[in-house]
Amino acid sequence: IAQMHIADEPAVKRFYDLRTQLDQMSADMTKVVVHPSHSLPFLQPGRFVRVNTGGLNFGWGCVVFFQRKIIKDKGKKANPRAAEEDLKKLGADGYIVDVLLHCKRADAATLRKLEAKSATDGDMAIVPCDINDASGETMVVPVLLSCIDRISTVRVHMPKDLKSAADRKDMRKRMAEVGKRLKGAIPMLDPVKDMNIGDPEFRTLVHKVAALESKLREHKLFGSADEAQLFTSYQHKVETQDQLKDVRRKIADAQSAVQLDELKCRKRVLRRLGYTTAEDVITMKGRVACEITSGDELLLTELMFHGVFNDLTTEQTVSLLSCFVFQERSNNEPPQLQDDLAAP
């Protein structure tokens, strides 16, 4: 990490923090916007919506149809009210929207590279494709309502049937023409003015997002030639730091597990010696050991409770206790002890 040098890192960090915070708040706002109670009235056929799922941005497509998700549970069929409650809990995941998208069918190598799969009819995986790329295929793709992250004000006329390739090709041309006329700036529904979302907390969130967008546009990196490269470099550094923290946490958890096993063994010894009860309550013997602040607490307590000091003179007691206080090692031969002290 120390070798990851980024030019003008404080400014890049500020830009990264703004982008990250804006992305998080935008995601929170999108969850409210695409909630069935707010978005379903606007999912008419021909409505432009943007699909973003599995880390892949499929761009703008047209709504064809939407329906509730079918819950395959015999118990729920017997109790429609329970099934209705489950749908409410699912929120945007409880509805499936058929969207006309221009995409490509991906091979296995592409899937492994992207590490993302999106199932369509026939369990064929698809990947994004530019609307003007003739090698792609315009198809109706069923997606969860939660996979839609933008709802546009734009609507185009939809044919009654999209089974024929000619009709789908004609729709691709219409979608491409819309993008060309609007120069890629597809207008979106205003969640407050158009969708009438009047929740005070949501309105506060909208204001915060607008303020962050303003700060981001004022940053010197915004729109610069090095914006993408510096952002990616700093993002890689942050990810590396997170990985390092995760490794350190795992090491700490492993050490804690080892210390926990050691603690269990020590508690077992204390119970056997009578310092605690079976319920880990400290006994009188344990309280005596707690009061000893120097030397070997357990050994001194055992000597006291076995009456070793009862028959010793003051000089002998001091001599014996000095063995527990004086811990300096000497390479010289041990001193010659008197017979009464040398005895076991």
C-alpha atoms as a printed R data frame, in Angstrom:
    type eleno elety resid chain resno       x       y       z
1   ATOM     1    CA   ILE     A     1   0.000   0.000   0.000
2   ATOM     2    CA   ALA     A     2   2.866   2.387   0.796
3   ATOM     3    CA   GLN     A     3   4.118   1.947  -2.779
4   ATOM     4    CA   MET     A     4   0.745   2.949  -4.292
5   ATOM     5    CA   HIS     A     5   1.560   6.554  -5.100
6   ATOM     6    CA   ILE     A     6  -1.306   8.686  -6.411
7   ATOM     7    CA   ALA     A     7  -0.705  12.230  -7.581
8   ATOM     8    CA   ASP     A     8  -2.486  14.843  -5.430
9   ATOM     9    CA   GLU     A     9  -3.977  12.085  -3.296
10  ATOM    10    CA   PRO     A    10  -5.932  14.371  -0.889
11  ATOM    11    CA   ALA     A    11  -7.882  15.846  -3.823
12  ATOM    12    CA   VAL     A    12  -8.452  12.399  -5.314
13  ATOM    13    CA   LYS     A    13  -9.640  11.114  -1.932
14  ATOM    14    CA   ARG     A    14 -12.120  14.000  -1.672
15  ATOM    15    CA   PHE     A    15 -13.405  13.263  -5.182
16  ATOM    16    CA   TYR     A    16 -13.662   9.534  -4.406
17  ATOM    17    CA   ASP     A    17 -15.574  10.205  -1.174
18  ATOM    18    CA   LEU     A    18 -18.007  12.502  -2.995
19  ATOM    19    CA   ARG     A    19 -18.595   9.955  -5.768
20  ATOM    20    CA   THR     A    20 -19.037   7.085  -3.329
21  ATOM    21    CA   GLN     A    21 -21.429   9.037  -1.118
22  ATOM    22    CA   LEU     A    22 -23.390  10.207  -4.154
23  ATOM    23    CA   ASP     A    23 -23.659   6.662  -5.510
24  ATOM    24    CA   GLN     A    24 -24.936   5.393  -2.164
25  ATOM    25    CA   MET     A    25 -27.535   8.142  -1.815
26  ATOM    26    CA   SER     A    26 -28.601   7.721  -5.438
27  ATOM    27    CA   ALA     A    27 -29.090   4.005  -4.825
28  ATOM    28    CA   ASP     A    28 -31.240   4.783  -1.768
29  ATOM    29    CA   MET     A    29 -33.281   7.221  -3.817
30  ATOM    30    CA   THR     A    30 -33.702   4.685  -6.626
31  ATOM    31    CA   LYS     A    31 -35.109   2.117  -4.180
32  ATOM    32    CA   VAL     A    32 -37.857   4.549  -3.271
33  ATOM    33    CA   VAL     A    33 -38.535   5.586  -6.875
34  ATOM    34    CA   VAL     A    34 -38.868   2.015  -8.206
35  ATOM    35    CA   HIS     A    35 -41.033   0.857  -5.328
36  ATOM    36    CA   PRO     A    36 -44.239  -0.607  -6.785
37  ATOM    37    CA   SER     A    37 -46.439   1.982  -5.093
38  ATOM    38    CA   HIS     A    38 -44.561   4.747  -6.942
39  ATOM    39    CA   SER     A    39 -43.338   3.231 -10.216
40  ATOM    40    CA   LEU     A    40 -46.121   0.912 -11.430
41  ATOM    41    CA   PRO     A    41 -48.447   3.737 -12.617
42  ATOM    42    CA   PHE     A    42 -45.656   4.894 -14.954
43  ATOM    43    CA   LEU     A    43 -44.692   1.544 -16.480
44  ATOM    44    CA   GLN     A    44 -46.891   1.911 -19.548
45  ATOM    45    CA   PRO     A    45 -45.865   0.161 -22.783
46  ATOM    46    CA   GLY     A    46 -43.254   2.212 -24.619
47  ATOM    47    CA   ARG     A    47 -41.877   3.919 -21.503
48  ATOM    48    CA   PHE     A    48 -38.098   4.300 -21.570
49  ATOM    49    CA   VAL     A    49 -36.383   2.642 -18.580
50  ATOM    50    CA   ARG     A    50 -32.739   1.866 -17.863
51  ATOM    51    CA   VAL     A    51 -31.768  -1.633 -16.759
52  ATOM    52    CA   ASN     A    52 -28.764  -2.131 -14.495
53  ATOM    53    CA   THR     A    53 -28.199  -5.578 -12.995
54  ATOM    54    CA   GLY     A    54 -25.338  -7.843 -12.004
55  ATOM    55    CA   GLY     A    55 -22.883  -4.978 -12.390
56  ATOM    56    CA   LEU     A    56 -23.874  -4.604 -16.057
57  ATOM    57    CA   ASN     A    57 -25.542  -1.489 -17.443
58  ATOM    58    CA   PHE     A    58 -27.825  -2.561 -20.292
59  ATOM    59    CA   GLY     A    59 -28.779   1.010 -21.101
60  ATOM    60    CA   TRP     A    60 -32.214   2.241 -22.084
61  ATOM    61    CA   GLY     A    61 -35.027  -0.010 -23.213
62  ATOM    62    CA   CYS     A    62 -38.808   0.114 -23.616
63  ATOM    63    CA   VAL     A    63 -41.360  -1.329 -21.222
64  ATOM    64    CA   VAL     A    64 -43.513  -3.984 -22.870
65  ATOM    65    CA   PHE     A    65 -45.478  -5.403 -19.955
66  ATOM    66    CA   PHE     A    66 -45.252  -6.020 -16.218
67  ATOM    67    CA   GLN     A    67 -46.813  -8.534 -13.879
68  ATOM    68    CA   ARG     A    68 -46.625  -9.761 -10.312
69  ATOM    69    CA   LYS     A    69 -44.120 -12.403  -9.443
70  ATOM    70    CA   ILE     A    70 -45.759 -15.804  -9.046
71  ATOM    71    CA   ILE     A    71 -44.997 -17.391  -5.678
72  ATOM    72    CA   LYS     A    72 -44.823 -21.151  -6.149
73  ATOM    73    CA   ASP     A    73 -45.986 -22.329  -2.757
74  ATOM    74    CA   LYS     A    74 -49.055 -24.507  -2.215
75  ATOM    75    CA   GLY     A    75 -49.556 -23.064   1.246
76  ATOM    76    CA   LYS     A    76 -49.643 -19.533  -0.125
77  ATOM    77    CA   LYS     A    77 -52.246 -20.499  -2.744
78  ATOM    78    CA   ALA     A    78 -54.506 -21.717   0.039
79  ATOM    79    CA   ASN     A    79 -54.009 -18.415   1.823
80  ATOM    80    CA   PRO     A    80 -54.131 -15.509  -0.683
81  ATOM    81    CA   ARG     A    81 -53.744 -12.972   2.108
82  ATOM    82    CA   ALA     A    82 -50.382 -14.518   3.084
83  ATOM    83    CA   ALA     A    83 -49.242 -14.414  -0.548
84  ATOM    84    CA   GLU     A    84 -50.209 -10.731  -0.717
85  ATOM    85    CA   GLU     A    85 -48.154 -10.024   2.411
86  ATOM    86    CA   ASP     A    86 -45.150 -11.783   0.885
87  ATOM    87    CA   LEU     A    87 -45.422  -9.611  -2.223
88  ATOM    88    CA   LYS     A    88 -45.429  -6.480  -0.086
89  ATOM    89    CA   LYS     A    89 -42.308  -7.664   1.711
90  ATOM    90    CA   LEU     A    90 -40.566  -8.324  -1.618
91  ATOM    91    CA   GLY     A    91 -41.254  -4.772  -2.786
92  ATOM    92    CA   ALA     A    92 -39.644  -4.161  -6.184
93  ATOM    93    CA   ASP     A    93 -38.488  -7.802  -6.268
94  ATOM    94    CA   GLY     A    94 -42.131  -8.880  -6.346
95  ATOM    95    CA   TYR     A    95 -42.740  -7.665  -9.920
96  ATOM    96    CA   ILE     A    96 -41.345  -8.750 -13.289
97  ATOM    97    CA   VAL     A    97 -41.082  -6.203 -16.104
98  ATOM    98    CA   ASP     A    98 -40.681  -7.246 -19.743
99  ATOM    99    CA   VAL     A    99 -38.249  -4.755 -21.301
100 ATOM   100    CA   LEU     A   100 -37.254  -4.504 -24.960
101 ATOM   101    CA   LEU     A   101 -33.456  -4.318 -24.918
102 ATOM   102    CA   HIS     A   102 -30.718  -4.385 -27.526
103 ATOM   103    CA   CYS     A   103 -28.076  -6.817 -26.263
104 ATOM   104    CA   LYS     A   104 -25.872  -9.743 -27.191
105 ATOM   105    CA   ARG     A   105 -25.950 -13.387 -26.274
106 ATOM   106    CA   ALA     A   106 -22.699 -14.066 -24.438
107 ATOM   107    CA   ASP     A   107 -20.507 -17.114 -24.764
108 ATOM   108    CA   ALA     A   108 -18.967 -18.949 -21.800
109 ATOM   109    CA   ALA     A   109 -15.636 -17.136 -22.122
110 ATOM   110    CA   THR     A   110 -17.321 -13.721 -21.930
111 ATOM   111    CA   LEU     A   111 -19.336 -14.819 -18.900
112 ATOM   112    CA   ARG     A   112 -16.228 -15.939 -17.059
113 ATOM   113    CA   LYS     A   113 -14.551 -12.649 -17.882
114 ATOM   114    CA   LEU     A   114 -17.440 -10.515 -16.697
115 ATOM   115    CA   GLU     A   115 -18.354 -12.825 -13.799
116 ATOM   116    CA   ALA     A   116 -21.981 -11.963 -14.299
117 ATOM   117    CA   LYS     A   117 -24.926 -13.912 -15.637
118 ATOM   118    CA   SER     A   118 -28.314 -12.645 -16.687
119 ATOM   119    CA   ALA     A   119 -30.846 -15.319 -17.603
120 ATOM   120    CA   THR     A   120 -33.316 -14.718 -20.406
121 ATOM   121    CA   ASP     A   121 -35.683 -16.946 -22.270
122 ATOM   122    CA   GLY     A   122 -34.013 -20.270 -23.005
123 ATOM   123    CA   ASP     A   123 -31.589 -19.660 -20.112
124 ATOM   124    CA   MET     A   124 -29.270 -17.842 -22.497
125 ATOM   125    CA   ALA     A   125 -26.995 -15.285 -20.873
126 ATOM   126    CA   ILE     A   126 -26.858 -11.785 -22.332
127 ATOM   127    CA   VAL     A   127 -24.490  -8.835 -22.083
128 ATOM   128    CA   PRO     A   128 -24.973  -5.151 -22.953
129 ATOM   129    CA   CYS     A   129 -24.668  -3.977 -26.540
130 ATOM   130    CA   ASP     A   130 -24.655  -0.505 -28.091
131 ATOM   131    CA   ILE     A   131 -27.992   0.401 -29.654
132 ATOM   132    CA   ASN     A   132 -26.256   1.146 -32.976
133 ATOM   133    CA   ASP     A   133 -24.367  -2.160 -33.073
134 ATOM   134    CA   ALA     A   134 -26.013  -4.247 -35.775
135 ATOM   135    CA   SER     A   135 -24.351  -7.419 -34.465
136 ATOM   136    CA   GLY     A   136 -26.561  -7.281 -31.376
137 ATOM   137    CA   GLU     A   137 -30.088  -8.586 -31.012
138 ATOM   138    CA   THR     A   138 -33.203  -6.708 -29.928
139 ATOM   139    CA   MET     A   139 -35.209  -8.940 -27.621
140 ATOM   140    CA   VAL     A   140 -37.777  -8.821 -24.852
141 ATOM   141    CA   VAL     A   141 -35.992  -9.492 -21.556
142 ATOM   142    CA   PRO     A   142 -37.878 -10.185 -18.301
143 ATOM   143    CA   VAL     A   143 -36.193  -8.382 -15.414
144 ATOM   144    CA   LEU     A   144 -37.111  -7.694 -11.815
145 ATOM   145    CA   LEU     A   145 -38.487  -4.235 -11.139
146 ATOM   146    CA   SER     A   146 -35.542  -3.726  -8.762
147 ATOM   147    CA   CYS     A   147 -33.170  -4.022 -11.758
148 ATOM   148    CA   ILE     A   148 -34.561  -0.783 -13.217
149 ATOM   149    CA   ASP     A   149 -32.619   2.221 -11.931
150 ATOM   150    CA   ARG     A   150 -34.015   5.004 -14.145
151 ATOM   151    CA   ILE     A   151 -37.511   5.824 -15.436
152 ATOM   152    CA   SER     A   152 -37.711   8.347 -18.269
153 ATOM   153    CA   THR     A   153 -40.371  10.820 -19.317
154 ATOM   154    CA   VAL     A   154 -39.952   9.518 -22.877
155 ATOM   155    CA   ARG     A   155 -42.538   7.158 -24.360
156 ATOM   156    CA   VAL     A   156 -42.660   5.736 -27.882
157 ATOM   157    CA   HIS     A   157 -45.440   3.956 -29.715
158 ATOM   158    CA   MET     A   158 -45.212   0.182 -29.324
159 ATOM   159    CA   PRO     A   159 -46.605  -2.311 -31.848
160 ATOM   160    CA   LYS     A   160 -49.142  -4.761 -30.464
161 ATOM   161    CA   ASP     A   161 -46.929  -7.728 -31.229
162 ATOM   162    CA   LEU     A   162 -43.133  -7.952 -30.977
163 ATOM   163    CA   LYS     A   163 -42.787 -11.594 -32.004
164 ATOM   164    CA   SER     A   164 -41.464 -10.778 -35.456
165 ATOM   165    CA   ALA     A   165 -37.822  -9.780 -35.868
166 ATOM   166    CA   ALA     A   166 -38.874  -6.972 -38.219
167 ATOM   167    CA   ASP     A   167 -40.970  -5.282 -35.545
168 ATOM   168    CA   ARG     A   168 -38.183  -5.552 -32.994
169 ATOM   169    CA   LYS     A   169 -35.698  -4.152 -35.510
170 ATOM   170    CA   ASP     A   170 -38.030  -1.243 -36.188
171 ATOM   171    CA   MET     A   171 -38.232  -0.557 -32.451
172 ATOM   172    CA   ARG     A   172 -34.435  -0.562 -32.212
173 ATOM   173    CA   LYS     A   173 -34.325   2.146 -34.865
174 ATOM   174    CA   ARG     A   174 -36.873   4.179 -32.930
175 ATOM   175    CA   MET     A   175 -34.900   3.886 -29.698
176 ATOM   176    CA   ALA     A   176 -31.684   4.815 -31.507
177 ATOM   177    CA   GLU     A   177 -33.408   7.836 -33.063
178 ATOM   178    CA   VAL     A   178 -34.618   9.009 -29.651
179 ATOM   179    CA   GLY     A   179 -31.097   8.777 -28.262
180 ATOM   180    CA   LYS     A   180 -29.724  10.636 -31.278
181 ATOM   181    CA   ARG     A   181 -32.246  13.481 -31.037
182 ATOM   182    CA   LEU     A   182 -31.721  13.911 -27.306
183 ATOM   183    CA   LYS     A   183 -27.927  13.518 -27.704
184 ATOM   184    CA   GLY     A   184 -27.912  10.694 -25.141
185 ATOM   185    CA   ALA     A   185 -29.388  12.906 -22.396
186 ATOM   186    CA   ILE     A   186 -32.589  10.947 -21.805
187 ATOM   187    CA   PRO     A   187 -34.816  13.022 -19.459
188 ATOM   188    CA   MET     A   188 -36.009  11.274 -16.315
189 ATOM   189    CA   LEU     A   189 -39.212  11.524 -14.351
190 ATOM   190    CA   ASP     A   190 -38.910  13.951 -11.470
191 ATOM   191    CA   PRO     A   191 -39.709  11.875  -8.369
192 ATOM   192    CA   VAL     A   192 -41.317  14.830  -6.595
193 ATOM   193    CA   LYS     A   193 -43.004  16.828  -9.360
194 ATOM   194    CA   ASP     A   194 -43.928  13.998 -11.766
195 ATOM   195    CA   MET     A   195 -44.293  10.980  -9.476
196 ATOM   196    CA   ASN     A   196 -45.689  12.951  -6.514
197 ATOM   197    CA   ILE     A   197 -43.509  11.258  -3.887
198 ATOM   198    CA   GLY     A   198 -44.212  13.526  -0.954
199 ATOM   199    CA   ASP     A   199 -42.376  11.755   1.872
200 ATOM   200    CA   PRO     A   200 -40.390  14.428   3.833
201 ATOM   201    CA   GLU     A   201 -37.394  12.131   4.322
202 ATOM   202    CA   PHE     A   202 -37.290  11.393   0.605
203 ATOM   203    CA   ARG     A   203 -37.445  15.097  -0.231
204 ATOM   204    CA   THR     A   204 -34.512  15.664   2.133
205 ATOM   205    CA   LEU     A   205 -32.615  12.875   0.377
206 ATOM   206    CA   VAL     A   206 -33.299  14.496  -3.012
207 ATOM   207    CA   HIS     A   207 -31.877  17.805  -1.761
208 ATOM   208    CA   LYS     A   208 -28.775  16.056  -0.410
209 ATOM   209    CA   VAL     A   209 -28.205  14.313  -3.745
210 ATOM   210    CA   ALA     A   210 -28.539  17.633  -5.580
211 ATOM   211    CA   ALA     A   211 -26.028  19.255  -3.186
212 ATOM   212    CA   LEU     A   212 -23.532  16.422  -3.670
213 ATOM   213    CA   GLU     A   213 -23.889  16.610  -7.445
214 ATOM   214    CA   SER     A   214 -23.158  20.338  -7.280
215 ATOM   215    CA   LYS     A   215 -20.030  19.756  -5.150
216 ATOM   216    CA   LEU     A   216 -18.885  17.002  -7.504
217 ATOM   217    CA   ARG     A   217 -19.219  19.250 -10.565
218 ATOM   218    CA   GLU     A   218 -17.197  21.949  -8.800
219 ATOM   219    CA   HIS     A   219 -14.314  19.568  -8.062
220 ATOM   220    CA   LYS     A   220 -11.270  20.102 -10.249
221 ATOM   221    CA   LEU     A   221 -11.124  16.409 -11.236
222 ATOM   222    CA   PHE     A   222 -14.680  16.385 -12.582
223 ATOM   223    CA   GLY     A   223 -14.585  16.086 -16.359
224 ATOM   224    CA   SER     A   224 -10.780  16.100 -16.482
225 ATOM   225    CA   ALA     A   225  -8.762  13.763 -18.681
226 ATOM   226    CA   ASP     A   226  -7.337  11.945 -15.629
227 ATOM   227    CA   GLU     A   227 -10.672  11.541 -13.812
228 ATOM   228    CA   ALA     A   228 -11.285   7.878 -14.688
229 ATOM   229    CA   GLN     A   229  -7.654   6.803 -14.215
230 ATOM   230    CA   LEU     A   230  -7.192   8.523 -10.838
231 ATOM   231    CA   PHE     A   231 -10.563   7.333  -9.567
232 ATOM   232    CA   THR     A   232  -9.774   3.731 -10.549
233 ATOM   233    CA   SER     A   233  -6.307   3.902  -8.950
234 ATOM   234    CA   TYR     A   234  -7.644   5.238  -5.672
235 ATOM   235    CA   GLN     A   235 -10.513   2.736  -5.715
236 ATOM   236    CA   HIS     A   236  -7.950  -0.068  -6.107
237 ATOM   237    CA   LYS     A   237  -6.007   1.334  -3.148
238 ATOM   238    CA   VAL     A   238  -9.141   1.458  -0.988
239 ATOM   239    CA   GLU     A   239 -10.031  -2.117  -1.950
240 ATOM   240    CA   THR     A   240  -6.484  -3.234  -1.052
241 ATOM   241    CA   GLN     A   241  -6.752  -1.491   2.323
242 ATOM   242    CA   ASP     A   242 -10.096  -3.205   2.947
243 ATOM   243    CA   GLN     A   243  -8.570  -6.582   2.077
244 ATOM   244    CA   LEU     A   244  -5.687  -5.899   4.474
245 ATOM   245    CA   LYS     A   245  -8.159  -5.001   7.247
246 ATOM   246    CA   ASP     A   246 -10.084  -8.180   6.542
247 ATOM   247    CA   VAL     A   247  -6.916 -10.296   6.798
248 ATOM   248    CA   ARG     A   248  -5.961  -8.599  10.062
249 ATOM   249    CA   ARG     A   249  -9.451  -9.195  11.423
250 ATOM   250    CA   LYS     A   250  -9.238 -12.886  10.526
251 ATOM   251    CA   ILE     A   251  -5.847 -13.124  12.243
252 ATOM   252    CA   ALA     A   252  -7.278 -11.436  15.346
253 ATOM   253    CA   ASP     A   253 -10.244 -13.824  15.301
254 ATOM   254    CA   ALA     A   254  -7.881 -16.796  15.051
255 ATOM   255    CA   GLN     A   255  -5.800 -15.480  17.950
256 ATOM   256    CA   SER     A   256  -8.960 -14.904  19.977
257 ATOM   257    CA   ALA     A   257  -9.991 -18.493  19.344
258 ATOM   258    CA   VAL     A   258  -6.597 -19.708  20.580
259 ATOM   259    CA   GLN     A   259  -6.808 -17.466  23.647
260 ATOM   260    CA   LEU     A   260 -10.338 -18.695  24.286
261 ATOM   261    CA   ASP     A   261  -9.142 -22.303  24.344
262 ATOM   262    CA   GLU     A   262  -6.335 -21.302  26.705
263 ATOM   263    CA   LEU     A   263  -8.824 -19.475  28.931
264 ATOM   264    CA   LYS     A   264 -11.013 -22.580  29.132
265 ATOM   265    CA   CYS     A   265  -7.997 -24.644  30.218
266 ATOM   266    CA   ARG     A   266  -7.030 -22.108  32.885
267 ATOM   267    CA   LYS     A   267 -10.582 -22.013  34.271
268 ATOM   268    CA   ARG     A   268 -10.561 -25.800  34.433
269 ATOM   269    CA   VAL     A   269  -7.341 -25.707  36.523
270 ATOM   270    CA   LEU     A   270  -8.812 -23.086  38.878
271 ATOM   271    CA   ARG     A   271 -11.915 -25.217  39.428
272 ATOM   272    CA   ARG     A   272  -9.828 -28.317  40.165
273 ATOM   273    CA   LEU     A   273  -7.665 -26.446  42.685
274 ATOM   274    CA   GLY     A   274 -10.731 -24.981  44.392
275 ATOM   275    CA   TYR     A   275 -10.261 -21.337  43.439
276 ATOM   276    CA   THR     A   276 -13.686 -21.218  41.756
277 ATOM   277    CA   THR     A   277 -16.842 -23.258  41.969
278 ATOM   278    CA   ALA     A   278 -18.397 -25.254  39.149
279 ATOM   279    CA   GLU     A   279 -20.444 -22.129  38.328
280 ATOM   280    CA   ASP     A   280 -17.215 -20.042  38.076
281 ATOM   281    CA   VAL     A   281 -17.895 -18.214  41.375
282 ATOM   282    CA   ILE     A   282 -14.689 -17.171  43.186
283 ATOM   283    CA   THR     A   283 -14.158 -19.004  46.504
284 ATOM   284    CA   MET     A   284 -12.329 -17.808  49.627
285 ATOM   285    CA   LYS     A   285  -9.167 -19.444  48.325
286 ATOM   286    CA   GLY     A   286  -9.576 -17.553  45.074
287 ATOM   287    CA   ARG     A   287 -10.075 -14.223  46.873
288 ATOM   288    CA   VAL     A   288  -6.784 -14.771  48.735
289 ATOM   289    CA   ALA     A   289  -4.994 -15.386  45.437
290 ATOM   290    CA   CYS     A   290  -6.525 -12.180  44.043
291 ATOM   291    CA   GLU     A   291  -4.958 -10.139  46.853
292 ATOM   292    CA   ILE     A   292  -1.431 -11.341  46.046
293 ATOM   293    CA   THR     A   293   0.058  -8.781  43.633
294 ATOM   294    CA   SER     A   294   3.605 -10.131  43.265
295 ATOM   295    CA   GLY     A   295   5.121 -13.523  42.862
296 ATOM   296    CA   ASP     A   296   3.350 -16.740  41.910
297 ATOM   297    CA   GLU     A   297  -0.199 -16.247  43.247
298 ATOM   298    CA   LEU     A   298  -1.317 -19.868  42.958
299 ATOM   299    CA   LEU     A   299   1.812 -21.348  44.536
300 ATOM   300    CA   LEU     A   300   1.820 -18.869  47.420
301 ATOM   301    CA   THR     A   301  -1.864 -19.501  48.079
302 ATOM   302    CA   GLU     A   302  -1.300 -23.258  48.107
303 ATOM   303    CA   LEU     A   303   1.565 -22.804  50.599
304 ATOM   304    CA   MET     A   304  -0.651 -20.682  52.845
305 ATOM   305    CA   PHE     A   305  -3.643 -23.036  52.773
306 ATOM   306    CA   HIS     A   306  -1.409 -26.072  53.385
307 ATOM   307    CA   GLY     A   307   0.056 -24.445  56.527
308 ATOM   308    CA   VAL     A   308   3.658 -24.286  55.300
309 ATOM   309    CA   PHE     A   309   4.279 -20.947  57.044
310 ATOM   310    CA   ASN     A   310   2.783 -22.033  60.374
311 ATOM   311    CA   ASP     A   311   5.939 -23.604  61.845
312 ATOM   312    CA   LEU     A   312   8.512 -21.264  60.230
313 ATOM   313    CA   THR     A   313  10.396 -18.552  62.073
314 ATOM   314    CA   THR     A   314  10.338 -14.991  60.878
315 ATOM   315    CA   GLU     A   315  13.761 -15.354  59.249
316 ATOM   316    CA   GLN     A   316  12.696 -18.549  57.474
317 ATOM   317    CA   THR     A   317   9.445 -16.966  56.262
318 ATOM   318    CA   VAL     A   318  11.307 -13.959  54.839
319 ATOM   319    CA   SER     A   319  13.836 -16.214  53.157
320 ATOM   320    CA   LEU     A   320  11.112 -18.351  51.603
321 ATOM   321    CA   LEU     A   321   9.114 -15.337  50.370
322 ATOM   322    CA   SER     A   322  12.244 -13.813  48.841
323 ATOM   323    CA   CYS     A   323  12.271 -16.703  46.387
324 ATOM   324    CA   PHE     A   324   9.021 -15.374  44.923
325 ATOM   325    CA   VAL     A   325  10.104 -11.727  44.723
326 ATOM   326    CA   PHE     A   326  13.709 -11.861  43.561
327 ATOM   327    CA   GLN     A   327  13.750 -13.031  39.950
328 ATOM   328    CA   GLU     A   328  17.174 -11.951  38.688
329 ATOM   329    CA   ARG     A   329  19.111 -14.838  37.206
330 ATOM   330    CA   SER     A   330  22.729 -15.503  38.068
331 ATOM   331    CA   ASN     A   331  25.308 -17.658  36.343
332 ATOM   332    CA   ASN     A   332  27.097 -18.279  39.643
333 ATOM   333    CA   GLU     A   333  26.584 -21.374  41.702
334 ATOM   334    CA   PRO     A   334  23.547 -21.221  44.004
335 ATOM   335    CA   PRO     A   335  24.350 -20.204  47.592
336 ATOM   336    CA   GLN     A   336  24.705 -22.854  50.281
337 ATOM   337    CA   LEU     A   337  21.470 -23.026  52.266
338 ATOM   338    CA   GLN     A   338  21.091 -23.948  55.916
339 ATOM   339    CA   ASP     A   339  19.675 -27.375  56.665
340 ATOM   340    CA   ASP     A   340  16.317 -26.080  57.820
341 ATOM   341    CA   LEU     A   341  15.853 -24.076  54.575
342 ATOM   342    CA   ALA     A   342  17.268 -26.730  52.282
343 ATOM   343    CA   ALA     A   343  14.777 -29.312  53.478
344 ATOM   344    CA   PRO     A   344  11.832 -29.942  51.146
